[in-house]
Structures are given as C-alpha cells and as structure tokens.
C-alpha cells in the first residue's frame, strides 16, 4: 500500500511540552487543577474523518506530486535531494523556487546597508550563540537525552511500548527523528521528546527560527543550534478521535504565529493514514508549583515580560489564546525563558462596528484592542436603570427567593466559554459575545496573583455562577454590577460575604500573604519567605481566601521584595484584573508599566509586525483568492511579486523585513 500524502496539521489543546509525573499523589493534584471542563469553541457537528484527511493546506513552497506540503520539508538549496522524506518513494520533490531564484534573493538581501539606528549585523549575530549559552546547552544535552532512565522501571516499559507503537504507526518518523522519552499524555494526544537527526544537514530552519535581533528577549529562538550538537524536538501524536475542525483551527493559527516572540513555533506536521503528528522545538519546562512561592522579583518580571510579549504579538494578529495558565506557559527558571503553547482553544477576533448580543461596548479595533464603552447618549439608559434597580431589589430578598432555577427554560445565551476553571475573565462568565484579548490579560493577571499570594490554585468553582461569586466576593457587588452592565447583564446576590464595595486586589494579597508586607528592607535577592501556603492536594474556598490565618502565626518576619517592587507589582495587578474588559490594560501597555518596563529601547523596537504593518508593510499583502502572503519588490530594474512562506517577511520594530533591505527606498 502506498504511503499516505503528508498533510500540515497541528498539535491539540493539551500542553505539548509539560513534564509528566510518576507520583500518584502529584498526578491526582495535577488532574484536579488541570483537567477541568473547558468548552470547546469548535465542538459543532463532527466532520467525517475521511473528509478531514483530504483537506489541502495552503501557503507552501514545496509540492509533492502537485500537492502542497509542510514548509519544513524543503531542504537547504545547497543540499537539495530527490524524493520526499514524508511520502512514498514514487513521489517527485518539486521545489517551487529554483536555486537561481533563491540565490538572487539572497544577493538582494545582502545589499542592505544599515543606518546607525538599525540593528547592526543582525543576520551575523544570529549565526553564533554566546559562549555561555553554548556551554550551558552542551551540559544539558546528556541530561535531556537520559530523562527516561530517571523514571520507574514500570513506567519506562510503558513508554518504550508507546514509542514502538508510534514508530510502527508512522514509519517515516524513524527516518528523521530518534524518539527518546515521553513528555506527557492528555485526552487528545501524547507528546514525546526526540532528537532531530538532520537539523544540521537536511532542513531549511530559518522560517521557524525567525529573525529576532540580539536585543530581543526572543533572540534565543533565532539562534541556530551549535554545529554538531543534538537538537531536541517535541513530537505530538494526535489521537484519531480529535475534532478535525479543532485541529485545522489550531494549525492555521500556529502558522500565523510563526515569528511571534515566546510562542511555540510549528516546525512541521504530517499524517500517515489516520495518524497525525506535529513537530515543535523542545522547550525545557519546570513545574510552576516548584518555584512560584518564593521566586525572586527578577524572575517574576522575566516571566511576565515573556508572557506579555507573546500575548502582544498574537493579539496584534487578531488571535486570542483563551487558555493562558501556567501549564500552557513553558518556563525555564534558570534562563528566564518562556514559551506560550497549546493553541487548541485559540480563536480569531473579528473587527466589527458593534458587539453582538447588544453588549454596551464596541468590538476590538486597532485603536481600542479591548473595545470601548458605548456613550450613554447611544444607550437606552432608562431601561438599564430599571434592570439594575430590579437586580438590587432581588439582592435584598431572603435566601429562598434569590438564585436561579434548577431548570431554566429561558432562551440560552450562547457565547464562547472556552478556558480553564479559575482563569476565565468576568466577560467570559457573563457570556459576552464580543470577547477580545482582554480575556488573556485577565488570565495573566491571575498568574501574577499566584506569585504575590504564594497560593496556587486560588479559585475552584464548579460552574460559571460559582466562578462569578468567587470574583464578586473579592471585588464587591458594585464593581461586579458595573461589569455585568457592560455586557447587558444584571448581577444579584444576597450572599453575606459579598459586600457592597469589596476590597482591592492589594488588600486581597495582603490578607492572604501578610509576610509580603512585613519588613521592606531586604532587596529582591533576600532569603525566600515562608508565607502561608496551601498543603499539597488541598483547595481553597472563597471564605478561606477572605479569612486567612492570623499573620502572627507566620514564622517569617521579612519580605521577599522591596517596597518599590511590591507597589509596582500590585499596581499592575489592579490593572490586569480590572473587572471591566474595556478598562483592562492591554498586553502592550503592560510591557510599558513601571513594573515591567526595561531601560533602553522599548518593546516597540523588537515587536514583529503582523502582515501589512511595519516600515515595509505597504509592500506586503494577502492574495484575495488564495489568501497567501505575497511581497512586492520595486526597483530601477525590477518590479515583481513573490509568494512568501509562513514566518518570512516580518519587519521588526522600525526595520524593514529581511527581503526588502535591498530596495532603494529603504537604503
């Protein structure tokens, strides 16, 4: 039987690179925290597998028998080989861009003369990693390759059986990768660690490496691996039961995210019959619970900067992640590197005039990424006041007359509720139909809250109503009513713990981690505090959070952070966890907040612009028919258009993209 044609597909919504655990108690706790019900935004009618397996991907530079294939399948021009690595031996490999054209574009790229304000020698800088970086990576190689031996014998046997099954199911994997361990398993997939056997000799890797300059925190993504080193990748095996539409959505979004900072880059993906696998760079990750309680401020800043740079870049591409949480942000605490992964729930943001379902705010726009509150003159303020008055009246009724019916026969308000328990923003819980990147910012604020309180998880609701009550018990009725009104909803409760004015997030942190506010003399490098934390496996209720242990029972007398650091962090926290989406700080503005801003060039200098934006944005466009990315080149002796591969032609900061440097206009 001939081998199936390879297709470009992606990993699913489970965390692709999170380390698994063999400890049963820890596994149970992880399950309780991580495997909570999440609404799938793409759970409409299932698509037949056979129909799915014949989807033809777009935007590829290599063809096999006339069918576009994953971009990474193309070899380097200097080492072009015949035959398709991922298809049967009868296939002919057709390189769309011949060697002469490739060389011509390379010469044009080399003609660029940089000005004093440009990133000097960017291409040359990215060719050689710093010595310290290379030495650390070399020390990691042996440890990374032998992780399987550190696991219990019975687990090793189980993993080896899975690896053998995967190699038999997808035989072409063994030609290019050596699978050495299992990184984790989920409901929809399993992820394995492997060595890329031909990174140095066979593949053209620049499209997924990107071109981040040395000054960027994402420069490590663009560094070629040292010659002769072992290159590790993550191989994700997607189960045949996965929703095809969800896989398609994720792979298209991941392709659009190529070149984004601190975002998992898709190297390639393909299928063999009903087996689908995706290949991504391996990212070292540490369990959030192992370091968050006493992490120094420099580490917290690095964590949040990486996260907000990832969010800024994807939000600029009209993409909302929808499931931001520690398990989906792979962080190496040694090198302060973070990578946002798992785009299984990600969705597009539509740019429209007004929100759906009569919300009282506009849709996201370039000028207002989180939308704007509609002016009172455009609203029926009288009807709003009547609804609010009725809700407040209900809040004063006895308990047997407040709540919601067990069998609610009212029309269902449909909205995207995808996300993880404890991380959903108020607008998600209130079923707003015009959600924006503000929901990711709220989730990021929750992570900062974990760092400051020394507690994770904080919220353990069973449904959306309980989740709203958990938030309301902190911020109070007044602010929750205002947030509900923004989305054409009302909020009514007579629960005594939900006060009218609530408290600030600063007060909430102080109640739950009083040691943070004790002595403010030690610098950020001070001895870690022993602030009160959860016992392993336990959970918190809203009452626990509002009535924490007596501060006098704590053994610590010193704060881990300085007064300035703490005040800045708490101010940012208030802005991240603002209950009204339109007033919540954006990812870009968070990077310019005093807590995260860095000396020197601002974040704008390293921002990879989306298609059509940036200094040479007018020369980039998407084909109206094929929706493929094209770039136009104009000069004294040429005027032509070239189709771009995903990850190519991305201008960074005030610089033009790598392919427009030779144009006279930009010299």
Coordinates of C-alpha atoms in Angstrom, one line a residue, residues 297 519-524 560-572 594-596:
X297 CA 11.3 39.6 41.7
X519 CA 9.7 44.3 56.7
X520 CA 10.5 46.0 53.4
X521 CA 14.2 46.4 54.0
X522 CA 15.6 43.3 52.2
X523 CA 16.5 43.6 48.5
X524 CA 14.9 41.3 45.8
X560 CA 11.0 38.8 49.8
X561 CA 10.5 42.0 47.8
X562 CA 11.4 45.7 48.1
X563 CA 8.7 48.4 48.7
X564 CA 9.1 49.8 45.2
X565 CA 8.9 46.4 43.5
X566 CA 5.9 45.4 45.5
X567 CA 4.0 48.6 45.0
X568 CA 4.6 48.4 41.2
X569 CA 3.6 44.8 41.1
X570 CA 0.4 45.4 43.0
X571 CA -0.5 48.4 40.8
X572 CA 0.0 46.3 37.7
X594 CA 6.8 50.6 35.6
X595 CA 6.9 47.1 36.9
X596 CA 7.9 45.6 33.5

